[in-house]
Coordinates of C-alpha atoms in Angstrom, one line a residue:
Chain A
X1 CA 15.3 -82.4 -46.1
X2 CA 12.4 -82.2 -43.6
X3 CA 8.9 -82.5 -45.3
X4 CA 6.7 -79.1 -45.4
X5 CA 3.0 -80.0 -44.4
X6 CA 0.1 -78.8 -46.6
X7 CA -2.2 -77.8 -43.2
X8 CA -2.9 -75.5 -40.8
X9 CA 0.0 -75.0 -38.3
X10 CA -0.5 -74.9 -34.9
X11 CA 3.4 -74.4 -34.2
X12 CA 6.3 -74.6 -36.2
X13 CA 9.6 -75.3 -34.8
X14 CA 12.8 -73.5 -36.2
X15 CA 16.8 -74.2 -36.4
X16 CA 16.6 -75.2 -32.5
X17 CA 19.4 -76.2 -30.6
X18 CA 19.3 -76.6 -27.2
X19 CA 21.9 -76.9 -24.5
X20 CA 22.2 -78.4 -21.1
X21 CA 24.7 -76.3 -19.9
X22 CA 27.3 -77.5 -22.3
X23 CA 25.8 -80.8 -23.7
X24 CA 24.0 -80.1 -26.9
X25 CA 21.4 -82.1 -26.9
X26 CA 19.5 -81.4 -29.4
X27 CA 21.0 -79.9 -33.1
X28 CA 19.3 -77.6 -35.4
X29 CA 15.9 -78.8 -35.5
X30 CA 12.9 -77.7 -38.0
X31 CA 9.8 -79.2 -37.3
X32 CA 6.2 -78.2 -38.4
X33 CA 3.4 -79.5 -36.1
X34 CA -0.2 -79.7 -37.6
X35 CA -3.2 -78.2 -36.2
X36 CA -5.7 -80.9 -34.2
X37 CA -3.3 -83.2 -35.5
X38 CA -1.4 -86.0 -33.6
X39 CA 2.6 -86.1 -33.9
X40 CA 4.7 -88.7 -32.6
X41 CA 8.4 -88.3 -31.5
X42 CA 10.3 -91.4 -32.0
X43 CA 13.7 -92.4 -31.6
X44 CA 16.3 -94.9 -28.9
X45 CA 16.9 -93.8 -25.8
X46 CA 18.6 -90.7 -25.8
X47 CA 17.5 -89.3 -28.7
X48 CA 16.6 -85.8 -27.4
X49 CA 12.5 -86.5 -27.7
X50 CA 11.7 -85.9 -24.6
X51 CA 14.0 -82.7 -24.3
X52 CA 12.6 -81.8 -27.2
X53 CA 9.2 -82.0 -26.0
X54 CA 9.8 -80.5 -22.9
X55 CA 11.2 -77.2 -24.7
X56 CA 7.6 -77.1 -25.5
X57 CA 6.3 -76.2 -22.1
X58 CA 9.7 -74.7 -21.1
X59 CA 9.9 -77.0 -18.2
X60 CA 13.6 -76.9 -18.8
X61 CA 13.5 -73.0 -17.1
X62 CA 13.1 -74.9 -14.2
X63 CA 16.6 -76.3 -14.1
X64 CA 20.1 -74.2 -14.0
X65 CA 22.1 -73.9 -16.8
X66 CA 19.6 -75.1 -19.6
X67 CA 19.9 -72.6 -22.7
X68 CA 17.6 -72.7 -26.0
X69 CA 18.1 -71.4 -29.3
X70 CA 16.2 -70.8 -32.3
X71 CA 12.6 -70.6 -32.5
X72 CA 8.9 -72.2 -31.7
X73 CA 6.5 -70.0 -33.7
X74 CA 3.3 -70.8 -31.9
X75 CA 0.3 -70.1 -33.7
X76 CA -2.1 -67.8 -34.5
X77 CA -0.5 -65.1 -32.4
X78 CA 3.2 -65.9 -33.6
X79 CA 4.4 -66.5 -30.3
X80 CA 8.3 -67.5 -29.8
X81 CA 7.8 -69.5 -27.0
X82 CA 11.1 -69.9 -26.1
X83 CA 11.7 -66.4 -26.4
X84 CA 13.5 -65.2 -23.1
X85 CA 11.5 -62.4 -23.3
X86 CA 8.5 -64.9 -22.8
X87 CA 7.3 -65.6 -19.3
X88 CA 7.2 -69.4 -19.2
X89 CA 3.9 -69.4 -17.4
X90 CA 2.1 -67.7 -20.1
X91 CA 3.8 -70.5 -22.3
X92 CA 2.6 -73.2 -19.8
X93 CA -1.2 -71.4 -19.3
X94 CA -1.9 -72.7 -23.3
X95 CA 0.5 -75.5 -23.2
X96 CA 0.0 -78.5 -21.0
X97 CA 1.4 -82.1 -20.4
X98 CA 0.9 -85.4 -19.2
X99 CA 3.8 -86.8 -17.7
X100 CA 5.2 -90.7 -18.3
X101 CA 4.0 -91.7 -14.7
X102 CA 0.6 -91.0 -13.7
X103 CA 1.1 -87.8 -11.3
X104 CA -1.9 -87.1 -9.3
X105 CA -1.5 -84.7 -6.3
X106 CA -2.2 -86.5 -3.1
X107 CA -5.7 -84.4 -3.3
X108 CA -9.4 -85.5 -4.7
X109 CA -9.9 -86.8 -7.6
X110 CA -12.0 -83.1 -7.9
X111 CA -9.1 -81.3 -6.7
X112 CA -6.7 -82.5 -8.9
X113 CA -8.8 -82.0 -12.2
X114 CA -9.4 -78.3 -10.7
X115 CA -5.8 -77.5 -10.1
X116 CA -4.9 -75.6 -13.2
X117 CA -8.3 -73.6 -13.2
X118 CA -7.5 -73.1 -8.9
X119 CA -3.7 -71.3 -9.7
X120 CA -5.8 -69.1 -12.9
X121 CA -7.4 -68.0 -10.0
X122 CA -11.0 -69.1 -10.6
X123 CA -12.8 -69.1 -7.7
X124 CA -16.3 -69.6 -9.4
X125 CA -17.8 -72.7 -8.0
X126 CA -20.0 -73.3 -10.6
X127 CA -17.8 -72.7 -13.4
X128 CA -14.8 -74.8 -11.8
X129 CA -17.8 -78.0 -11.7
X130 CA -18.8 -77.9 -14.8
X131 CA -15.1 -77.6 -16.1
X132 CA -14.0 -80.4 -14.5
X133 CA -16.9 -82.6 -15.4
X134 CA -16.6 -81.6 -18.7
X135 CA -12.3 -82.9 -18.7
X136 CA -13.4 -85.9 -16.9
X137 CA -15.9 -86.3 -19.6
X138 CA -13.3 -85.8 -22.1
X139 CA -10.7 -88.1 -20.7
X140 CA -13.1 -90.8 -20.6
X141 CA -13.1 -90.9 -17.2
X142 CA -16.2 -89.4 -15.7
X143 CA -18.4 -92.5 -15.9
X144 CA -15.9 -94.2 -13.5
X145 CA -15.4 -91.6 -11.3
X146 CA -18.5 -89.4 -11.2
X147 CA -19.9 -91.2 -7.7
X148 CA -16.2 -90.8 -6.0
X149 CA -14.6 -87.1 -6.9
X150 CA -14.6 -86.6 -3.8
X151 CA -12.0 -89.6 -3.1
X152 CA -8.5 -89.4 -3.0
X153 CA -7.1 -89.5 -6.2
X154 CA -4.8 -92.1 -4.9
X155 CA -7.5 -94.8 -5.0
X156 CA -7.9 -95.3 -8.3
X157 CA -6.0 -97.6 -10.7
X158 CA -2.6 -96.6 -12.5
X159 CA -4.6 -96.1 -15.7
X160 CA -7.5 -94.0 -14.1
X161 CA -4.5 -92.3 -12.6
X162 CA -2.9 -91.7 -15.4
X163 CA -6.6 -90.3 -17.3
X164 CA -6.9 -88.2 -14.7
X165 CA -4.0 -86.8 -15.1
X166 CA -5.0 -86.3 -18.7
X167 CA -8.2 -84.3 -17.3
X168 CA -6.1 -82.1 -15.4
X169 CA -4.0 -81.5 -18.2
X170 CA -7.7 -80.4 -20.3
X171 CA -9.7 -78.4 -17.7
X172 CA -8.0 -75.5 -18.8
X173 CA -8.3 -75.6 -22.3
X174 CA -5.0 -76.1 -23.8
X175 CA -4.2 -75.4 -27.4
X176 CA -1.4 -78.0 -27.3
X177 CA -1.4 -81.1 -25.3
X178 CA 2.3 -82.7 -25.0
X179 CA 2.5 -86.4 -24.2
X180 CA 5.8 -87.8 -22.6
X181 CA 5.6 -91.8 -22.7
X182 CA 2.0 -91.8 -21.2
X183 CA 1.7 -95.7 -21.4
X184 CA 4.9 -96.8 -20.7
X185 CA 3.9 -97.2 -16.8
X186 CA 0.9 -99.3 -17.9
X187 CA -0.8 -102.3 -18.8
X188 CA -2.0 -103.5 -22.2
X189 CA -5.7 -102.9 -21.1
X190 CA -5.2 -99.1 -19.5
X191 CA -2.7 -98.4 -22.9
X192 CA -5.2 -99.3 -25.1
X193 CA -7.5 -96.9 -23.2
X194 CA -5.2 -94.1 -23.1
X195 CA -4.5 -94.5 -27.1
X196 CA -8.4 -94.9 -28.0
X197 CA -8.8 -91.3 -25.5
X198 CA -5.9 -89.5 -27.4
X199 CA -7.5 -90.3 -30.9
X200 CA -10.4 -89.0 -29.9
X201 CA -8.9 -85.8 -28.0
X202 CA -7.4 -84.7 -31.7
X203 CA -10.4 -83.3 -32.9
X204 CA -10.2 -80.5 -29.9
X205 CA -6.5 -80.0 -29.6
X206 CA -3.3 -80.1 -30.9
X207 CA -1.0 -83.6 -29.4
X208 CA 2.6 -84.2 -29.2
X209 CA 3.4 -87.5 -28.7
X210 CA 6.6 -89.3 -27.4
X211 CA 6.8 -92.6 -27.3
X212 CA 8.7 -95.3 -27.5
X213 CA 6.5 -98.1 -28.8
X214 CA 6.7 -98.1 -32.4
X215 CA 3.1 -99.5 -33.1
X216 CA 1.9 -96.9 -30.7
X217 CA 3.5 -94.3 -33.1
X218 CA 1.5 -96.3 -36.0
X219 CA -1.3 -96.3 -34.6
X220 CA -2.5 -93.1 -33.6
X221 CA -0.2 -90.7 -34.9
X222 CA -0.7 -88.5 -38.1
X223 CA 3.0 -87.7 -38.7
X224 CA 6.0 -88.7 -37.1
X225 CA 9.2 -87.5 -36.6
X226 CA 12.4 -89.9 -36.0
X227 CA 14.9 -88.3 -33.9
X228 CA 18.8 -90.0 -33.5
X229 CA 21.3 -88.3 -31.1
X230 CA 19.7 -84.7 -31.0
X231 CA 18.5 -84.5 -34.9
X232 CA 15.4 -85.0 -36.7
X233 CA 16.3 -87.8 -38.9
X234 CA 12.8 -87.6 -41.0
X235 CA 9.6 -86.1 -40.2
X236 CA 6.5 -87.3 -42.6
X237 CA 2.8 -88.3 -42.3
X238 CA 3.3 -91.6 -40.2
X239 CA 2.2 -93.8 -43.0
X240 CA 4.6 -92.9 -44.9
X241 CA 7.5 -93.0 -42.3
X242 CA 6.0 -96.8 -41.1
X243 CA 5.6 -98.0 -44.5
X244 CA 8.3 -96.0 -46.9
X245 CA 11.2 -94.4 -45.1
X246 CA 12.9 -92.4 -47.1
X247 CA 16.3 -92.5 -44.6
X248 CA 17.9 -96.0 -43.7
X249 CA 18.4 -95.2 -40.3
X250 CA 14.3 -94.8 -39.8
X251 CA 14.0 -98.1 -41.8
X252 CA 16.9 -99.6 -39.3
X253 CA 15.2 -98.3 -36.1
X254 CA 11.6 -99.3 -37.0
X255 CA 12.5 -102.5 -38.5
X256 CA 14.1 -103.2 -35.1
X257 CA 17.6 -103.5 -35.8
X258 CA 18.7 -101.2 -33.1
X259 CA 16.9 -98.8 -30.3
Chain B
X1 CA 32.7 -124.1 6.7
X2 CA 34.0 -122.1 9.8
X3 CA 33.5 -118.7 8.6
X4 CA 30.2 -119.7 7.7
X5 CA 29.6 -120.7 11.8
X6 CA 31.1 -117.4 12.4
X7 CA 28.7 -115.7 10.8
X8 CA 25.9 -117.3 12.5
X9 CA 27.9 -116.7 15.9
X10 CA 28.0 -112.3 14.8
X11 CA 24.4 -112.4 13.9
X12 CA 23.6 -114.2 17.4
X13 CA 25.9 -111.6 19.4
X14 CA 24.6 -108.2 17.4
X15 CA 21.0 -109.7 18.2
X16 CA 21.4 -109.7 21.6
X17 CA 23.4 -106.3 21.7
X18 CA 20.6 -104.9 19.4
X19 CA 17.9 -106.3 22.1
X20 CA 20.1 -105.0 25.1
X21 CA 20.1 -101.3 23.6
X22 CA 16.7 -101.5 23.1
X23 CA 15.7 -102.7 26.6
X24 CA 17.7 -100.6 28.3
X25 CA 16.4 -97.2 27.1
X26 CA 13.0 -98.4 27.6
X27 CA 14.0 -99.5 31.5
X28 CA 15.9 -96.0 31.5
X29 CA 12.7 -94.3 30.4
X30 CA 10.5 -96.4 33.1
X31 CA 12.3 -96.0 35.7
X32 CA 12.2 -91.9 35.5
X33 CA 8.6 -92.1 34.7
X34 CA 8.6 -94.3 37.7
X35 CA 10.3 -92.0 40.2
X36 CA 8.8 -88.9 39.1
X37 CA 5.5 -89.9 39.4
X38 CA 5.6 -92.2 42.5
X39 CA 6.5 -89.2 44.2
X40 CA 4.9 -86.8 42.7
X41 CA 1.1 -88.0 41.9
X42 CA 0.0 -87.9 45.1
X43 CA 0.6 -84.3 45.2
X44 CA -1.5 -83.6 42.1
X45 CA -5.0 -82.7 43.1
X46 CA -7.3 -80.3 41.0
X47 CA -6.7 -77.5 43.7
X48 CA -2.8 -78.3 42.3
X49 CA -3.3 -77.2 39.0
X50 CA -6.6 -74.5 39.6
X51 CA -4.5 -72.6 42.6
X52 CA -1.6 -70.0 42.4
X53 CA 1.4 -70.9 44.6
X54 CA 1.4 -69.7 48.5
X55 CA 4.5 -68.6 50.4
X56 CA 7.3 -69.0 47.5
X57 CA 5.8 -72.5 47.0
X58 CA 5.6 -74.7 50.1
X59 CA 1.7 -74.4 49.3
X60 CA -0.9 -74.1 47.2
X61 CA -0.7 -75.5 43.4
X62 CA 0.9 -73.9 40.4
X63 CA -1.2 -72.3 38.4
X64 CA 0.6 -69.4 37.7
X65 CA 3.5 -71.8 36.6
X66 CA 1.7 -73.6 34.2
X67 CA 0.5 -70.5 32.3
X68 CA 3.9 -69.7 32.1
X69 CA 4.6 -72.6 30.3
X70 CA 1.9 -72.7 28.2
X71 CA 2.4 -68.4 26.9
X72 CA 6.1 -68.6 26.9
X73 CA 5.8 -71.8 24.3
X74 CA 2.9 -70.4 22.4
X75 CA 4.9 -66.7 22.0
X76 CA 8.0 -69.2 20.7
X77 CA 5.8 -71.5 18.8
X78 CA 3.9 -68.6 16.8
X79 CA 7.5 -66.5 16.4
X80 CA 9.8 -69.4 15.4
X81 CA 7.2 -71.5 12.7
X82 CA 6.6 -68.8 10.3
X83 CA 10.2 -68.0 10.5
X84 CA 11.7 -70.9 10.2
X85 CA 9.1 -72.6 7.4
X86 CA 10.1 -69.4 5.6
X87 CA 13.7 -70.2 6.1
X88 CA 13.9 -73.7 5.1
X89 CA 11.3 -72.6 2.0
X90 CA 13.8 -70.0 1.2
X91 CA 16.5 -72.7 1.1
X92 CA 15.0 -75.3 -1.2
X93 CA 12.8 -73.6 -3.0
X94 CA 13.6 -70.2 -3.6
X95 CA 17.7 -70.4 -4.1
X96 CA 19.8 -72.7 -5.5
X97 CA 22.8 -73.9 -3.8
X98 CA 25.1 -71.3 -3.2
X99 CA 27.0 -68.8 -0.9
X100 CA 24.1 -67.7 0.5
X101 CA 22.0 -71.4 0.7
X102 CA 25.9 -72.7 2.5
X103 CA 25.7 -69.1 5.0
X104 CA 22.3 -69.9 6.3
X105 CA 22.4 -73.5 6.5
X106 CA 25.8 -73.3 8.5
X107 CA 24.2 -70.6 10.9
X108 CA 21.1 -72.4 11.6
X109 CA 23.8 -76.0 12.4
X110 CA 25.3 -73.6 14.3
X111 CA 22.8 -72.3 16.2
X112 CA 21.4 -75.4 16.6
X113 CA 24.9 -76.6 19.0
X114 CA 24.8 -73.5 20.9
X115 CA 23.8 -74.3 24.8
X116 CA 20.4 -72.7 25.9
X117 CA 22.5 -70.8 28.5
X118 CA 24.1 -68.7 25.6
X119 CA 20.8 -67.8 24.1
X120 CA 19.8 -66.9 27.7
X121 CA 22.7 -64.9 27.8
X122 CA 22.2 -63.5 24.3
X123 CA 18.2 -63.1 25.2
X124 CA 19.0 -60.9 28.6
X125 CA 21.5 -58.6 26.7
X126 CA 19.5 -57.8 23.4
X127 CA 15.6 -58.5 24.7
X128 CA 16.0 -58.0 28.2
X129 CA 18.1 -54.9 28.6
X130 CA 18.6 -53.3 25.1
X131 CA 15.1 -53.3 23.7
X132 CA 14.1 -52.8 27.0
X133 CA 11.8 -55.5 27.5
X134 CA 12.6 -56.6 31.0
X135 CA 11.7 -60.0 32.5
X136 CA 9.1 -61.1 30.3
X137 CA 7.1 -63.7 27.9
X138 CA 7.5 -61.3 25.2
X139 CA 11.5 -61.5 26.3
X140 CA 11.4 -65.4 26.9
X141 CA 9.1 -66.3 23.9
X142 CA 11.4 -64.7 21.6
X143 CA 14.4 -66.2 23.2
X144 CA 12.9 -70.0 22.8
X145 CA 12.0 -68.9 19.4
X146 CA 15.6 -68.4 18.2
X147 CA 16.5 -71.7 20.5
X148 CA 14.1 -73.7 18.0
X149 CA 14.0 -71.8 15.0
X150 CA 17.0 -74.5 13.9
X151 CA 14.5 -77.5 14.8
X152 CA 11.8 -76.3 12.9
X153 CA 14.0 -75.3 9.8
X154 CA 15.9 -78.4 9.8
X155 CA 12.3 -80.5 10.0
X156 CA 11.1 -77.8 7.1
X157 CA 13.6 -78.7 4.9
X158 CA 13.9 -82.5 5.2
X159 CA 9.6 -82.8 4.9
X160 CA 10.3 -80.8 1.5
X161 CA 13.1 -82.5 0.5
X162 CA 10.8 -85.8 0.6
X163 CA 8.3 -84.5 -1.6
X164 CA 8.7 -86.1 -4.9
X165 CA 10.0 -83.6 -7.7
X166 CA 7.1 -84.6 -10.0
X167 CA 4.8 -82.5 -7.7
X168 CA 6.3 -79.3 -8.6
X169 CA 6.9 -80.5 -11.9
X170 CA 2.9 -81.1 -12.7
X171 CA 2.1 -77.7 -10.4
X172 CA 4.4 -75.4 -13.2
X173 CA 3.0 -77.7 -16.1
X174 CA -0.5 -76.7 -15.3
X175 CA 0.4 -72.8 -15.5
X176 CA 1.5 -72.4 -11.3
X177 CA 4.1 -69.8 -9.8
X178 CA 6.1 -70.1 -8.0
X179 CA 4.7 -69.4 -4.9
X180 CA 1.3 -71.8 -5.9
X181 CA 3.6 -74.6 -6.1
X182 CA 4.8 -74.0 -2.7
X183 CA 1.1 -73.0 -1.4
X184 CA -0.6 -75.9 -3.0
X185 CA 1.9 -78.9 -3.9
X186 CA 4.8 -78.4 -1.0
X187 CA 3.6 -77.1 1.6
X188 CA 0.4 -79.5 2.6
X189 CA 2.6 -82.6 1.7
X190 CA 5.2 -81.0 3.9
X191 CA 3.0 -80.8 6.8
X192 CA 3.4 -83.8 8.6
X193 CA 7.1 -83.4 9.0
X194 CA 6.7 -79.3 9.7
X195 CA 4.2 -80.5 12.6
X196 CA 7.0 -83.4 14.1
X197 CA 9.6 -80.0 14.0
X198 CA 6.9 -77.9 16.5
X199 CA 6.3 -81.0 18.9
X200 CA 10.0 -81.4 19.3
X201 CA 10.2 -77.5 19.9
X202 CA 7.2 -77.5 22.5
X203 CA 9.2 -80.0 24.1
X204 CA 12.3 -78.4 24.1
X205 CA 10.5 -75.2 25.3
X206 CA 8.4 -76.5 27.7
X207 CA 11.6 -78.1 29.4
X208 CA 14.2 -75.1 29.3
X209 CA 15.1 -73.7 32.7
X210 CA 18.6 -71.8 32.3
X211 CA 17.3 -69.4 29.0
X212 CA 14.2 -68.4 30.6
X213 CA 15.4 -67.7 34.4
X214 CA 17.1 -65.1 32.6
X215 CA 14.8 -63.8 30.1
X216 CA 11.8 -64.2 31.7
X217 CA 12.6 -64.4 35.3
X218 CA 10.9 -66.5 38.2
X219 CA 8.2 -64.1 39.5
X220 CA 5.1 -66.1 40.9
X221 CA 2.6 -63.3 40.4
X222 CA -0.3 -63.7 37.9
X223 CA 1.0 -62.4 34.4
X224 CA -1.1 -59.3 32.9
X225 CA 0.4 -58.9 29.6
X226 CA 3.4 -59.9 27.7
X227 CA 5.2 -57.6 29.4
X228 CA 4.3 -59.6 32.5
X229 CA 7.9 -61.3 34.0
X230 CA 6.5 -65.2 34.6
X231 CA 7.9 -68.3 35.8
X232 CA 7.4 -71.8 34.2
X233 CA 6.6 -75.3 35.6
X234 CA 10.2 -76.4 34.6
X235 CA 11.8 -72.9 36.9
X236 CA 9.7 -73.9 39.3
X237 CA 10.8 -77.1 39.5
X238 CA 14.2 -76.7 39.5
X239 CA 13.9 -73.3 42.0
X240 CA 11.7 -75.5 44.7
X241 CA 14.2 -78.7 44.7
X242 CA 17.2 -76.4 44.4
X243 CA 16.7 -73.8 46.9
X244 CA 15.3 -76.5 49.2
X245 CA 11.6 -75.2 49.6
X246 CA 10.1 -78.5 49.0
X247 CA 10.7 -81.4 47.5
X248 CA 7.3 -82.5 47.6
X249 CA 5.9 -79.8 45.3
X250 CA 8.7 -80.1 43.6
X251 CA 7.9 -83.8 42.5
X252 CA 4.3 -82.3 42.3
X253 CA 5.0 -80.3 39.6
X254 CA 7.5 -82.7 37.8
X255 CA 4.5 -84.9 37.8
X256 CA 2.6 -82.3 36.4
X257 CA 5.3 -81.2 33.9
X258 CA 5.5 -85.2 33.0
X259 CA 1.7 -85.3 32.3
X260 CA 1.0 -81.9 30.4
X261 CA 4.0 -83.1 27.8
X262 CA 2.1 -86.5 27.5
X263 CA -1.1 -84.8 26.4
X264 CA 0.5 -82.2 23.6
X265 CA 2.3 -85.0 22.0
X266 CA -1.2 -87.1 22.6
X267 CA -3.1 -84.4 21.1
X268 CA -0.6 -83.5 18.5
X269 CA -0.5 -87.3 17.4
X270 CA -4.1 -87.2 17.1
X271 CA -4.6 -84.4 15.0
X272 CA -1.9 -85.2 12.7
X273 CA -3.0 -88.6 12.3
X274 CA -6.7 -87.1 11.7
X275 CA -4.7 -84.9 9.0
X276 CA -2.8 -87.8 7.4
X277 CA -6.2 -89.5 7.1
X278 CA -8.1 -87.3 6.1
X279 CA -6.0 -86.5 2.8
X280 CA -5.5 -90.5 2.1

C-alpha cells in the first residue's frame, strides 16, 4: 500500500509503532525518505506527525514512559536509530531540528550558531568561525547579520530568529534536517523566506518537513506523506498526492473538507 | 443597581487597606533605620571600623567584629552554593519525581523551619565538639551553611523551573548531554535567581547571633586561621547592649551592621544588573 521510491535512501522507516506510555500514537508505519530530498508530513491535528518526526531525533527519550517499536534504518551505515542499544546523542550528533517557534538561546547571534560545534567539543577558533559563517551563509542569513554576531540573538526579528535557528541546526553538518511547523509562528514575508531557504538547503541535506499548510506541502516538498490518527494514509511524490490521490481521505483533507 | 454601588464601595475600602499595608511597612522600616542610625552614626568614625575593640568593647572600633562577619559568611557562602545548586540541579534535572525527589525536598522544607538556635545546637555537638573543631569560622561557616543551604536550593530550583523547556529541548537536539544542557542552557539563565538565593543567605548570615555564639564563640582577638574562634558585628551587638557594656557602641555597630548590609545588596544589585545586561 505505501509507494516504494526509485532513489537513493537516506532512511527508511519500518513497521513503527510508538507508544506514550499506553497511548499508541502512532501504528505500524513504513516510510521510505529520499536522499537530498524534501518530505512533507501532513495530516489534522493529532495525527501523530510531529511524534513521528520527533522519533527521528529521539527527543521522545527525554520524556518517561515513551516506548518505540520497529525500525529507522538510517543510511549508509544501517543505523536503527531507535535501537535502545543506540545512544540518542550519537542519533541527535547526525540528526538535527528546527523547532515550530524560533528558539534562540538568550546568547549571540555567534554563540548560538556555535552551540552544536561548542558541546562536540571544538574549541578551534578558527574552525568554529568559518563554520558558523558558512551556516549563516547557508541559511540566508549572514548578509543581515554579518555586522551584528556579536548581538544578542534576541534582537533580531521572529524570522531571522527563526533562520538562525536553522543555522544552528547546519553548523554541524547534519545528514538529516527535521522541520516541525517552522512557519507557523510567522508572517507571510519571513514564511516565504524560510520556504525559498529550505528549497535551496535540499541539494546539501536530507529535510523532513511537517507542516500544516497544505500549499506549503505543494510547494516545496518532493513527496508527501498523509498521516490520520497515527497511520500513514498515502505517501507519494507530492504531485501526485496534490493532484491524484489515490485514498479518499487524502482527497477529503486536501480538498479541505476536514482538518 | 445596588450591588453594583457595592462594588464600587469594596474596591474603595480594599484600596485604602492595600495603601495602609503598604505605608505602614515602609514607616515600620523608617523608623528602625531612623533609630538605629540616629544613634549610632555618630559613633562611626574611620578609627571605628580600622581599630580592634579595647576593654571588652567600651572602646575602640570593631574591626575584629567585622572580619568575623565578613569570613564566617564567605566560609557559608562558598560551602552552602555549590551544595545547594547541586541539590536543587539534582532535583529538577537529574531525577524525576519520586521517593527520593519527595525525601529531599521535604528535608530541605524542613530544615528550612528549624530555628537557628537548633542548628547552633546541632553545630556545637557535631562541629564544635565531635569533629573537634572548637570555637571557630570553620565551625560557624559550616553551621550558616547548613542554615541556608534550604534558601539557596529553594532559589535554585524555582530560577530553573522558569527556564522555558524549549532550552533544553534545542540543547539535546543539537547533540548536548546531559550535563551541557545544564552547563550551557540552565545554568546561566538560572543565574539571576541563584544570585537573589546568596543575597538573602548573606543576609541571613550576616544577622545570626544565637548559631554562631555557639559555634563560633565571641572572642575579640584577631583571628589567625579558620581555626581561629571569632565574634561577629551582630554577637557583638547583641553581647555590648545585653551585658550592659555600652549602649553607644552598641548603636555604633548596629549602624555599622545597617550600612555594610546596604552595600552587599548595593553591590550585588549592581553586578547582577551589569550581568542581566550584558546578556540582553
Amino acid at each position: 500500500m505505501v509507494t516504494q521510491i526509485s532513489e537513493g535512501l537516506k532512511a527508511e522507516v519500518k513497521d513503527l509503532n510508538f507508544y506514550y506510555t499506553h497511548h499508541q500514537a502512532l501504528k505500524n508505519i513504513h516510510l521510505q525518505i529520499a536522499e537530498k530530498k524534501i518530505t512533507a508530513l501532513i495530516g489534522p491535528s493529532g495525527c501523530g506527525k510531529t511524534t513521528y518526526l520527533r522519533c527521528f531525533n529521539r527527543m521522545h527519550d527525554l520524556y518517561p514512559g515513551n516506548r518505540y517499536e520497529g525500525e529507522i534504518i538510517l543510511f549508509p551505515d544501517q543505523l536503527n536509530i531507535i535501537s535502545p542499544k543506540i545512544d540518542p546523542i550519537e542519533v541527535r550528533m547526525r540528526i538535527s531540528m528546527v523547532f515550530q517557534k524560533p528558539n534562540p538561546f538568550p546568547k549571540t547571534v555567534f554563540e548560538n550558531v556555535a552551540y552544536g560545534l561548542r558541546v562536540r567539543g571544538e574549541s578551534r577558533r578558527s574552525l568554529v568561525e568559518d563554520k558558523v559563517e558558512k551556516a549563516l551563509k547557508q541559511a540566508a542569513l549572514w548578509e543581515e547579520v554579518k555586522d551584528r554576531v556579536q548581538d544578542l540573538a534576541f534582537n533580531l526579528s521572529g524570522g531571522q530568529q527563526q533562520r538562525l535557528c536553522i543555522a544552528r541546526a547546519l553548523a554541524t553538518d547534519p545528514e538529516i534536517l527535521l522541520f516541525d511547523e517552522p512557519t507557523s509562528a510567522l508572517d507571510p514575508t519571513a514564511t516565504s523566506k524560510i520556504e525559498e531557504l529550505i528549497m535551496q538547503l535540499k541539494k546539501e541535506v536530507t529535510i523532513i518537513i511537517v507542516t500544516h499548510n497544505m500549499q506549503q506541502a505543494a510547494r516545496v516538498s518532493d513527496y508527501t506523506a498523509f498521516m490520520y490518527l497515527g497511520e500513514i494514509i498515502e505517501f507519494d511524490k507530492t504531485d501526485k498526492v496534490f493532484t491524484h490521490p489515490s485514498k479518499k481521505l487524502t482527497e477529503d483533507y486536501i480538498t479541505g473538507r476536514f482538518g | 443597581m445596588r450591588s453594583n454601588r457595592l462594588r464600587y464601595v469594596t474596591q474603595s475600602v480594599a484600596k485604602i487597606l492595600i495603601w495602609i499595608a503598604a505605608l505602614s511597612t515602609i514607616a515600620v522600616m523608617i523608623l528602625i533605620l531612623f533609630q538605629i542610625l540616629r544613634e549610632g552614626l555618630p559613633i562611626l568614625r574611620l578609627s571605628f571600623f580600622t581599630q580592634s575593640p579595647k576593654s571588652m568593647g567600651r572602646e575602640g572600633g570593631i574591626l575584629t567584629p567585622i572580619i568575623g562577619t565578613v569570613a564566617l559568611t564567605v566560609v557559608a557562602i562558598i560551602v552552602a552554593t555549590p551544595l545547594g545548586v547541586g541539590t536543587a540541579v539534582f532535583l529538577r534535572e537529574y531525577t524525576r519525581e519520586s521517593r527520593i525527589s519527595r525525601v529531599i525536598r521535604f528535608g530541605t522544607d524542613c530544615l528550612a523551619g528549624v530555628p537557628s538556635i537548633i542548628f547552633g545546637l546541632f553545630g556545637f555537638v557535631f562541629f564544635v565538639i565531635y569533629l573537634n573543631m572548637g570555637w571557630s569560622i570553620l565551625s560557624g561557616g559550616l553551621t550558616l551553611a547548613a542554615m541556608i543551604l534550604p534558601t539557596i536550593i529553594c532559589t535554585t530550583e524555582e530560577a530553573i523551573k522558569a527556564i522555558p523547556y524549549s532550552f533544553r529541548e534545542v540543547s539535546y537536539s543539537l547533540g548536548g548531554t546531559k550535563w551541557q544542557t545544564v552547563t550551557r542552557a540552565i545554568l546561566p539563565n538560572a543565574l539571576p535567581g541563584i544570585f537573589t538565593g546568596i543575597i538573602l543567605s548573606v543576609g541571613r548570615s550576616i544577622g545570626e547571633t544565637a548559631a554562631i555564639i555557639l559555634t563560633a564563640g565571641s572572642s575579640l582577638v584577631m583571628p589567625t586561621s579558620l581555626f581561629s574562634p571569632i565574634r561577629t558585628m551582630a554577637v557583638h551587638f547583641y553581647i555590648l547592649a545585653r551585658e550592659g557594656i555600652s549602649m553607644e557602641m552598641a548603636y555604633g555597630t548596629g549602624a555599622a551592621l545597617i550600612l555594610l548590609v546596604l552595600f552587599v545588596n548595593t553591590i550585588a544589585n549592581g553586578l547582577l544588573n551589569r550581568y542581566i545586561r550584558h546578556r540582553s
